[in-house]
PDB file of C-alpha atoms in Angstrom:
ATOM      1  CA  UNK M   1     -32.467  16.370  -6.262  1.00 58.00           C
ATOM      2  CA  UNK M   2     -30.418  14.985  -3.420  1.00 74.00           C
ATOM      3  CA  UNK M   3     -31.772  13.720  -0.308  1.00 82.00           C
ATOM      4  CA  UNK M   4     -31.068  15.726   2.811  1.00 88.00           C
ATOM      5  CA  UNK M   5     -29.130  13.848   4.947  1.00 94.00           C
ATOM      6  CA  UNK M   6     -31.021  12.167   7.759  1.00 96.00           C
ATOM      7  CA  UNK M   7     -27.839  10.127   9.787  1.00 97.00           C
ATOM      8  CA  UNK M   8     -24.208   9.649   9.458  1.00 98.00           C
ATOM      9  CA  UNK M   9     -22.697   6.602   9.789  1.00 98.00           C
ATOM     10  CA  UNK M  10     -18.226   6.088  11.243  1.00 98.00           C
ATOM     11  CA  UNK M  11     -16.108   3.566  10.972  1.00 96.00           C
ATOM     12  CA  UNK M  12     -14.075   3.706  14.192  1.00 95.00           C
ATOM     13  CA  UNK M  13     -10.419   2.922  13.603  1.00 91.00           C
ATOM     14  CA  UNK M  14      -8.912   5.573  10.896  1.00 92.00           C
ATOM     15  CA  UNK M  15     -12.187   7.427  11.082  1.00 96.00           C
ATOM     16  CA  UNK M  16     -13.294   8.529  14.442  1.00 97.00           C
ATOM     17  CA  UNK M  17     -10.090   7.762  15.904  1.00 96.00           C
ATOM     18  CA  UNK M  18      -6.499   8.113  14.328  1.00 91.00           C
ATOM     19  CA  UNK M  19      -5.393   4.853  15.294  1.00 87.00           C
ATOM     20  CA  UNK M  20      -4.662   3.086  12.316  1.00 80.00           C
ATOM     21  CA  UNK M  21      -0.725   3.520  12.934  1.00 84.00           C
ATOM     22  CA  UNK M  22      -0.518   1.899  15.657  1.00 88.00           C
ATOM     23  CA  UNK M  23      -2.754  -0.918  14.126  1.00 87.00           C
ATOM     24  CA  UNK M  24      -0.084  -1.276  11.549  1.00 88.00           C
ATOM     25  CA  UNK M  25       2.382  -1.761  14.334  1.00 92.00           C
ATOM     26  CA  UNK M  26       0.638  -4.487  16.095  1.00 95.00           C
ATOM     27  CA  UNK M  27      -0.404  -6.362  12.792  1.00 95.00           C
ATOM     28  CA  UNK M  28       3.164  -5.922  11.546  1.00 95.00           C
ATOM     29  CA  UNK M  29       5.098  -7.869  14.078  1.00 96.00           C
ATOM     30  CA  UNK M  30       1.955 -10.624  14.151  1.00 97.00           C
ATOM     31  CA  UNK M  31       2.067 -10.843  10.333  1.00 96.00           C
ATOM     32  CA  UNK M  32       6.074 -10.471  10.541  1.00 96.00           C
ATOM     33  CA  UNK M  33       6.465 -13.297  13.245  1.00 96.00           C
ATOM     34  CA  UNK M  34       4.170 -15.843  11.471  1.00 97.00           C
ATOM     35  CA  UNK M  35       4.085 -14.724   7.815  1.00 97.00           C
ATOM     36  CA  UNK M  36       7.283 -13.361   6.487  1.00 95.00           C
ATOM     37  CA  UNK M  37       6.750 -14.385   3.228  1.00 95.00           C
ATOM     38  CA  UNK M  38       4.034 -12.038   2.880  1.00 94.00           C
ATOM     39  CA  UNK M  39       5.112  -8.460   3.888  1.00 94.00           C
ATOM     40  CA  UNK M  40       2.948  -5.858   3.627  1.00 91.00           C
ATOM     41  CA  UNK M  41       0.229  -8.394   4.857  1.00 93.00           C
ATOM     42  CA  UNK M  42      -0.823  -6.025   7.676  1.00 90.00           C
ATOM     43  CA  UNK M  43      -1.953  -3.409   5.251  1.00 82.00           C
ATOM     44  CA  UNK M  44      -3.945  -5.769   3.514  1.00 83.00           C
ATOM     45  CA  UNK M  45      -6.211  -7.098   6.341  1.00 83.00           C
ATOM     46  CA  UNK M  46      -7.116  -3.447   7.460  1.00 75.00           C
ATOM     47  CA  UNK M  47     -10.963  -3.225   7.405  1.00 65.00           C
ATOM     48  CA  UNK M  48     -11.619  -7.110   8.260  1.00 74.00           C
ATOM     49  CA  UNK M  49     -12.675  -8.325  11.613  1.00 74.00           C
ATOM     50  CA  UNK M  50     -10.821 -10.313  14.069  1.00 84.00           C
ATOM     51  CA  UNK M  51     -12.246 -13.478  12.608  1.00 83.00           C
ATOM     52  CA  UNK M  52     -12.463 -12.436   9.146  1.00 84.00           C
ATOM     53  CA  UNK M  53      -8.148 -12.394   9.940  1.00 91.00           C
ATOM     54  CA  UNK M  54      -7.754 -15.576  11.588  1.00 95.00           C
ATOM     55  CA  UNK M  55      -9.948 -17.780   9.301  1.00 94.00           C
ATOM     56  CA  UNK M  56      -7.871 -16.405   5.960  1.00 94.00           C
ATOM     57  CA  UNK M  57      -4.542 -15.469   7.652  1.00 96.00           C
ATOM     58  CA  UNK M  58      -4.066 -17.848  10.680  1.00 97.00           C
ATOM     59  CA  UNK M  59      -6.313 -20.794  10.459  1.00 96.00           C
ATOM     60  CA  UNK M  60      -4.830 -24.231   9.550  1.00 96.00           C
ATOM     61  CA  UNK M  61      -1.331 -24.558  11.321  1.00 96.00           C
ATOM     62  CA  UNK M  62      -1.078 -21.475  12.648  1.00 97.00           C
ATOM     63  CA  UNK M  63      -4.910 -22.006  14.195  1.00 96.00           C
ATOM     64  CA  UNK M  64      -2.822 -23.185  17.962  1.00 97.00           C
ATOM     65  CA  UNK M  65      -1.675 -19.499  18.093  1.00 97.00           C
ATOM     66  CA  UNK M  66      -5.040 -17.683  17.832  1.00 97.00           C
ATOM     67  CA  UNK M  67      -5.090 -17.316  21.518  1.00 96.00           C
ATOM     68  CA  UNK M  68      -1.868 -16.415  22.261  1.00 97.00           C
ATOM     69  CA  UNK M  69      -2.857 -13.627  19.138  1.00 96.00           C
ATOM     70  CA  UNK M  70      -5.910 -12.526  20.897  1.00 93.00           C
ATOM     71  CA  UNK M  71      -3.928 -12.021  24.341  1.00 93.00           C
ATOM     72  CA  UNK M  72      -1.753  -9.886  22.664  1.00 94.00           C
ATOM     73  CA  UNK M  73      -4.264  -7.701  21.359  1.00 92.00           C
ATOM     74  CA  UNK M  74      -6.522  -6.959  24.151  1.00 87.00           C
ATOM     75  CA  UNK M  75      -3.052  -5.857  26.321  1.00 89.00           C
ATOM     76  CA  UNK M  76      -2.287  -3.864  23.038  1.00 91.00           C
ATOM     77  CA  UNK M  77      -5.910  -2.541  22.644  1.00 86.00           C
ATOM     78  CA  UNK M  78      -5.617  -1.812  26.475  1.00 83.00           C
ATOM     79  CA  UNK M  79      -3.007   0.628  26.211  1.00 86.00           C
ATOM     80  CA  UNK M  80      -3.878   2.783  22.395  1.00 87.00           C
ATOM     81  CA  UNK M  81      -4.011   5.747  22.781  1.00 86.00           C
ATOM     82  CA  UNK M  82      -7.439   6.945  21.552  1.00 92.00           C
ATOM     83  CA  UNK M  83      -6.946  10.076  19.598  1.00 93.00           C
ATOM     84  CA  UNK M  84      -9.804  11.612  17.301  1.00 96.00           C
ATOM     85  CA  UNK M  85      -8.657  12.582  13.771  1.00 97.00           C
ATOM     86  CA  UNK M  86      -8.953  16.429  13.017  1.00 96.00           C
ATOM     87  CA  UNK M  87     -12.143  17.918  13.172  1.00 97.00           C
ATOM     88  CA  UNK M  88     -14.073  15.102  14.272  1.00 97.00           C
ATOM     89  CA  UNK M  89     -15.555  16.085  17.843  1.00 96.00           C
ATOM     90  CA  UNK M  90     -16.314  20.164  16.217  1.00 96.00           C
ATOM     91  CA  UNK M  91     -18.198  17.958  13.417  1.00 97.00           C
ATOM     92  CA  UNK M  92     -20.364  15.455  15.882  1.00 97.00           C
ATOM     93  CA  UNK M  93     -21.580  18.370  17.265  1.00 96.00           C
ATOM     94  CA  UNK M  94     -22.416  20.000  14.323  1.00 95.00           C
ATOM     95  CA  UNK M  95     -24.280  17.136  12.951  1.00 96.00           C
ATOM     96  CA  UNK M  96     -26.074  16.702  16.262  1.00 94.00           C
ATOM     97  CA  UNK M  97     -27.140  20.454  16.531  1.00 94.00           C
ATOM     98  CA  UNK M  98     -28.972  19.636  13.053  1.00 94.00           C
ATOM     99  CA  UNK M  99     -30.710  16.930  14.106  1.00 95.00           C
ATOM    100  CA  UNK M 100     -28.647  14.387  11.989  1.00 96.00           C
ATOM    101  CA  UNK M 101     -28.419  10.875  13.755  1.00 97.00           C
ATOM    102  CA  UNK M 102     -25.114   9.666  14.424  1.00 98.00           C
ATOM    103  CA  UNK M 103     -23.367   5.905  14.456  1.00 98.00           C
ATOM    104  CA  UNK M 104     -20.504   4.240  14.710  1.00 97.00           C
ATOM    105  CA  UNK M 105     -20.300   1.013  12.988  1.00 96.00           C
ATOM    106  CA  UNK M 106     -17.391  -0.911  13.345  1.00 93.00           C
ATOM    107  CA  UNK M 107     -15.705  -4.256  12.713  1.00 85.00           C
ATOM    108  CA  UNK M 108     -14.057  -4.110  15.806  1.00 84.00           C
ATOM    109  CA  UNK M 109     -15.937  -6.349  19.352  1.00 83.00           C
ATOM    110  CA  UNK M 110     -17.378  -5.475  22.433  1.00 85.00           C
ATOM    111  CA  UNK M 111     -14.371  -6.148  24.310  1.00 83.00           C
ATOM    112  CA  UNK M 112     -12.356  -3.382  22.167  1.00 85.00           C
ATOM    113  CA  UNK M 113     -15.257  -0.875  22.915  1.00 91.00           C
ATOM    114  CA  UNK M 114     -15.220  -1.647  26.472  1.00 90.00           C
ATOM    115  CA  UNK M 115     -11.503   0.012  25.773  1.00 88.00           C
ATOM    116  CA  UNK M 116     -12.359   2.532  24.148  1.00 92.00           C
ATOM    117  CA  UNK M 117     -15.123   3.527  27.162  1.00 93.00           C
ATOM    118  CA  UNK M 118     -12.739   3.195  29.554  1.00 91.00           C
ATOM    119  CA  UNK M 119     -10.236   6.032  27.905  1.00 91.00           C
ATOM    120  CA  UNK M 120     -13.174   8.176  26.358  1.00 93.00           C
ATOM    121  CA  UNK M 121     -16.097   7.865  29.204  1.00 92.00           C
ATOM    122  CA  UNK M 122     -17.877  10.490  27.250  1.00 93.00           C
ATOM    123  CA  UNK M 123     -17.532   8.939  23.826  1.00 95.00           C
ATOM    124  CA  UNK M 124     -20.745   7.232  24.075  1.00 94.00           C
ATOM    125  CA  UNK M 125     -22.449  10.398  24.275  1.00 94.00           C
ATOM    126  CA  UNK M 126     -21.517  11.274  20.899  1.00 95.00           C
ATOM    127  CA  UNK M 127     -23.484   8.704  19.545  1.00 97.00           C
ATOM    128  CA  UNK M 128     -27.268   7.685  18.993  1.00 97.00           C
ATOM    129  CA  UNK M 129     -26.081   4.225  18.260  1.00 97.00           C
ATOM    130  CA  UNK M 130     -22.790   1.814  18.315  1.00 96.00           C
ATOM    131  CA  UNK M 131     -22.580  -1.340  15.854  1.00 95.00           C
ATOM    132  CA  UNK M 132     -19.999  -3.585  17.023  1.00 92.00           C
ATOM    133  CA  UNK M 133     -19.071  -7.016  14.808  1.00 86.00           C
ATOM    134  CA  UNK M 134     -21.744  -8.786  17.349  1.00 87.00           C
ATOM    135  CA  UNK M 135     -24.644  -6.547  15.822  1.00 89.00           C
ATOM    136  CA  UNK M 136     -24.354  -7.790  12.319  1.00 86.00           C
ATOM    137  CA  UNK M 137     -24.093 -11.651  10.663  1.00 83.00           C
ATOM    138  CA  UNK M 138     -22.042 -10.164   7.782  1.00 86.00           C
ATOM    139  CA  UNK M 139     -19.022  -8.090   7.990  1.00 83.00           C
ATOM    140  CA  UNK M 140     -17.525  -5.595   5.714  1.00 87.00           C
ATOM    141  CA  UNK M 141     -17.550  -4.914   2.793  1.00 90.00           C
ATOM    142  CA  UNK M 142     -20.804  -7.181   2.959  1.00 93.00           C
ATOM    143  CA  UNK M 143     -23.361  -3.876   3.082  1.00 96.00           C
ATOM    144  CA  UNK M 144     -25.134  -5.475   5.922  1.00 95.00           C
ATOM    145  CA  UNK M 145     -23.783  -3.465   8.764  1.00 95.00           C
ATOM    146  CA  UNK M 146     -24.741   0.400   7.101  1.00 97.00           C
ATOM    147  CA  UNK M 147     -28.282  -1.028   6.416  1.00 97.00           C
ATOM    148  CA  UNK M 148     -28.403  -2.292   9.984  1.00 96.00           C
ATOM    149  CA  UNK M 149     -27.393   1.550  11.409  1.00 97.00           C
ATOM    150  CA  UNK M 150     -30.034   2.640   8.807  1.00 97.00           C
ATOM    151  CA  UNK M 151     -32.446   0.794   9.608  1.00 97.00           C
ATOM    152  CA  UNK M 152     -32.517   1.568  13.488  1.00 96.00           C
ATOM    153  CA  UNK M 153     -32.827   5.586  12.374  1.00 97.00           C
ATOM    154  CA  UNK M 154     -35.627   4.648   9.218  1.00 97.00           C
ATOM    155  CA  UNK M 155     -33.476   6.129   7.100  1.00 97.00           C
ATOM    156  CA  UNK M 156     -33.302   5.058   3.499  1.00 97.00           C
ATOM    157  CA  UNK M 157     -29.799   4.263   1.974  1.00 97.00           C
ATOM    158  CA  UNK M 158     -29.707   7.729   0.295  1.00 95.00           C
ATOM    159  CA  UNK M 159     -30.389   9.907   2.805  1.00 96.00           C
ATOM    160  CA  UNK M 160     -27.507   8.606   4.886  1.00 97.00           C
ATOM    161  CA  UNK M 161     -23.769   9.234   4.891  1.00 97.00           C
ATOM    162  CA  UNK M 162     -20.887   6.647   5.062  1.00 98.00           C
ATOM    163  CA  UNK M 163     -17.779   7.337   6.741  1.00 98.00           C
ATOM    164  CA  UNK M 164     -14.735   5.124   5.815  1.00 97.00           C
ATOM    165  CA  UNK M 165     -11.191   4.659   5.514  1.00 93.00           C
ATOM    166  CA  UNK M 166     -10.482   1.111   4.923  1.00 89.00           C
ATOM    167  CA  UNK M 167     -10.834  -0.565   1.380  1.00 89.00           C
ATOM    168  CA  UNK M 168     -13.276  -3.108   2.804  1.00 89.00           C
ATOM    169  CA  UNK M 169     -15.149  -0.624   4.277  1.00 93.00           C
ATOM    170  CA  UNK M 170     -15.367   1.001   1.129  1.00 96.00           C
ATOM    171  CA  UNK M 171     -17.040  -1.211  -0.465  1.00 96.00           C
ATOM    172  CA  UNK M 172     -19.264  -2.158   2.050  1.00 96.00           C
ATOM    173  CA  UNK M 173     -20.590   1.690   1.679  1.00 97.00           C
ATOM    174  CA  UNK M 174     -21.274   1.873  -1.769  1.00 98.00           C
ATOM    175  CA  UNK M 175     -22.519  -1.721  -1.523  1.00 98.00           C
ATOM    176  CA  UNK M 176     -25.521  -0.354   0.931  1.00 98.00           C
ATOM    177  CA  UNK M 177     -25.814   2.676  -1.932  1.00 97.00           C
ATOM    178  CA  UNK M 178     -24.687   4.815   0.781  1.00 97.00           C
ATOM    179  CA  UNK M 179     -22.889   8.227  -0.250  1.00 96.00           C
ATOM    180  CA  UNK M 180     -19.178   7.551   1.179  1.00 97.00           C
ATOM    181  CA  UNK M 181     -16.453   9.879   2.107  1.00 97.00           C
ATOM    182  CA  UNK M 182     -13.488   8.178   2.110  1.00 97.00           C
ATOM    183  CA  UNK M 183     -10.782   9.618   4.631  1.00 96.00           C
ATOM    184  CA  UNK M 184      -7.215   9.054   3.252  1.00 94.00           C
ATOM    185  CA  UNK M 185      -5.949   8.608   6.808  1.00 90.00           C
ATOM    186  CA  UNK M 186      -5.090   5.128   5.900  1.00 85.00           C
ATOM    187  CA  UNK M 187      -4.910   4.769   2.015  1.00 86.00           C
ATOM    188  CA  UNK M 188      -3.574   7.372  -0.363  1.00 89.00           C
ATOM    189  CA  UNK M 189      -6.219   9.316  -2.073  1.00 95.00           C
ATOM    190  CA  UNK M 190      -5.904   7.902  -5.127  1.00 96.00           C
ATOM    191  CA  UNK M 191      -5.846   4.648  -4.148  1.00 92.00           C
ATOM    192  CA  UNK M 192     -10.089   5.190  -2.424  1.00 95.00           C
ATOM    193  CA  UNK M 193     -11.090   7.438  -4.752  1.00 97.00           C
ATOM    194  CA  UNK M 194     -12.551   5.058  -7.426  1.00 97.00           C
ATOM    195  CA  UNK M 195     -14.610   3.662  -4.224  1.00 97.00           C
ATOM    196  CA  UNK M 196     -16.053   6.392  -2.649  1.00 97.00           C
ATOM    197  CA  UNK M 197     -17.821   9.808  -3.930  1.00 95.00           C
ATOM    198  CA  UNK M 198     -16.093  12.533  -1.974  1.00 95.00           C
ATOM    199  CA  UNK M 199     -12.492  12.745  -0.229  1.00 96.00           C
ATOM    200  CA  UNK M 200     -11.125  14.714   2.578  1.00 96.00           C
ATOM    201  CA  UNK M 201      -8.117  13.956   4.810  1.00 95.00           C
ATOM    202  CA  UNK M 202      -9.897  15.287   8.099  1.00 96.00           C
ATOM    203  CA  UNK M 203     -13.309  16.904   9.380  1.00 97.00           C
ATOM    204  CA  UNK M 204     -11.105  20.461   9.347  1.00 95.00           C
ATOM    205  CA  UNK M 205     -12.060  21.611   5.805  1.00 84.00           C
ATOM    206  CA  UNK M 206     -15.536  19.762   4.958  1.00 89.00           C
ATOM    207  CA  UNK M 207     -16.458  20.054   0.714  1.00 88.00           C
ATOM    208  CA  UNK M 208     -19.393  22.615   0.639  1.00 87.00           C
ATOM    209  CA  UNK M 209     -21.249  19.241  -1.395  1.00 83.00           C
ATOM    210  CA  UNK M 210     -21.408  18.144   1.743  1.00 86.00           C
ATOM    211  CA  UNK M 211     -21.883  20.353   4.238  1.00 86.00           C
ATOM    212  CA  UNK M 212     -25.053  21.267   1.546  1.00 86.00           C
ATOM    213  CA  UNK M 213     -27.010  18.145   2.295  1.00 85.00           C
ATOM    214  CA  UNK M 214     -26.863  18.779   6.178  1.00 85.00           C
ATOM    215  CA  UNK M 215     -28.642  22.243   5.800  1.00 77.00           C
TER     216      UNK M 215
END
């Protein structure tokens, strides 16, 4: 018999937030300006961290232009517009009415939450706990960062819930034995479903599999 669930864990970008389009903006002129050789590049790097990016993408040559990167994105980041996908805030507050812990656990630094904060000042109340890229030695789809967020609640790998969208984060959900929901906000459905156990496309029409392990 299944666990009930004890704490439910979000990715952030494409998960919490519908911002993954304008992601693919930003990384497509970066990876258009300095890579055009490699289009579609910007789809590819969805899920890694900032440095995860610049050590495969723009080290070497290209490592001069890092800053100049980084500048870009924080007056990019600065100005998103911070939009939850579907069904998300009705569904916090569902989960937090049942006594279900709550975390967001995210690639994405301090200085991109700081953002966030400053256009959602209630955000953080959503929460129990927030795993930034600074919290964790491994980033996805290492598992390290959903046994981190269970750890802090006790909660053993199967009695917790993994959020994702990306491919890397994916993986890094199963890899913590996790049971993931992928979101196809960001990948076609067929394209996560051999790496997660349930799909939906929002938080507006939740499988009664999972709603079940909440009760």
């Amino acid at each position: 018999m299944e666990k009930k669930i004890k704490a439910a864990l979000f990715d952030l970008d494409g998960v919490v937030f519908d911002t993954e389009p304008q992601y693919s903006v930003f990384w497509g002129s970066q990876c258009r300006r300095y890579h055009p050789e490699a289009p579609g590049l910007e789809n590819r790097i969805k899920g890694q961290t900032l440095q995860q990016i610049f050590d495969e993408n723009f080290s070497g040559p290209l490592a001069p232009e890092q800053p100049a990167i980084v500048e870009r994105l924080n007056h990019f980041e600065s100005n998103m517009d911070f939009i939850y996908v579907p069904g998300f805030e009705d569904f916090i507050h569902m989960l937090r009415r049942k006594g279900v812990k709550t975390a967001v656990v995210t690639s994405s630094n301090q200085a991109k939450m700081d953002a966030v904060y400053r256009k959602r000042p209630a955000f953080r109340e959503l929460f129990d706990q927030i795993l930034t890229s600074e919290d964790f030695s491994e980033s996805k789809p290492a598992p390290d960062c959903y046994l981190t967020a269970a750890a802090r609640f006790g909660a053993s790998p199967d009695e917790c819930l993994v959020f994702e969208d990306s491919i890397n984060g994916l993986r890094s959900g199963m890899a913590a034995r996790m049971t993931v929901v992928g979101l196809s906000t960001t990948n076609a459905p067929e394209v996560i479903a051999p790496l997660c156990h349930l799909i939906i496309p929002d938080y507006t029409a939740l499988p009664a599999a999972l709603l079940g392990r909440l009760e």
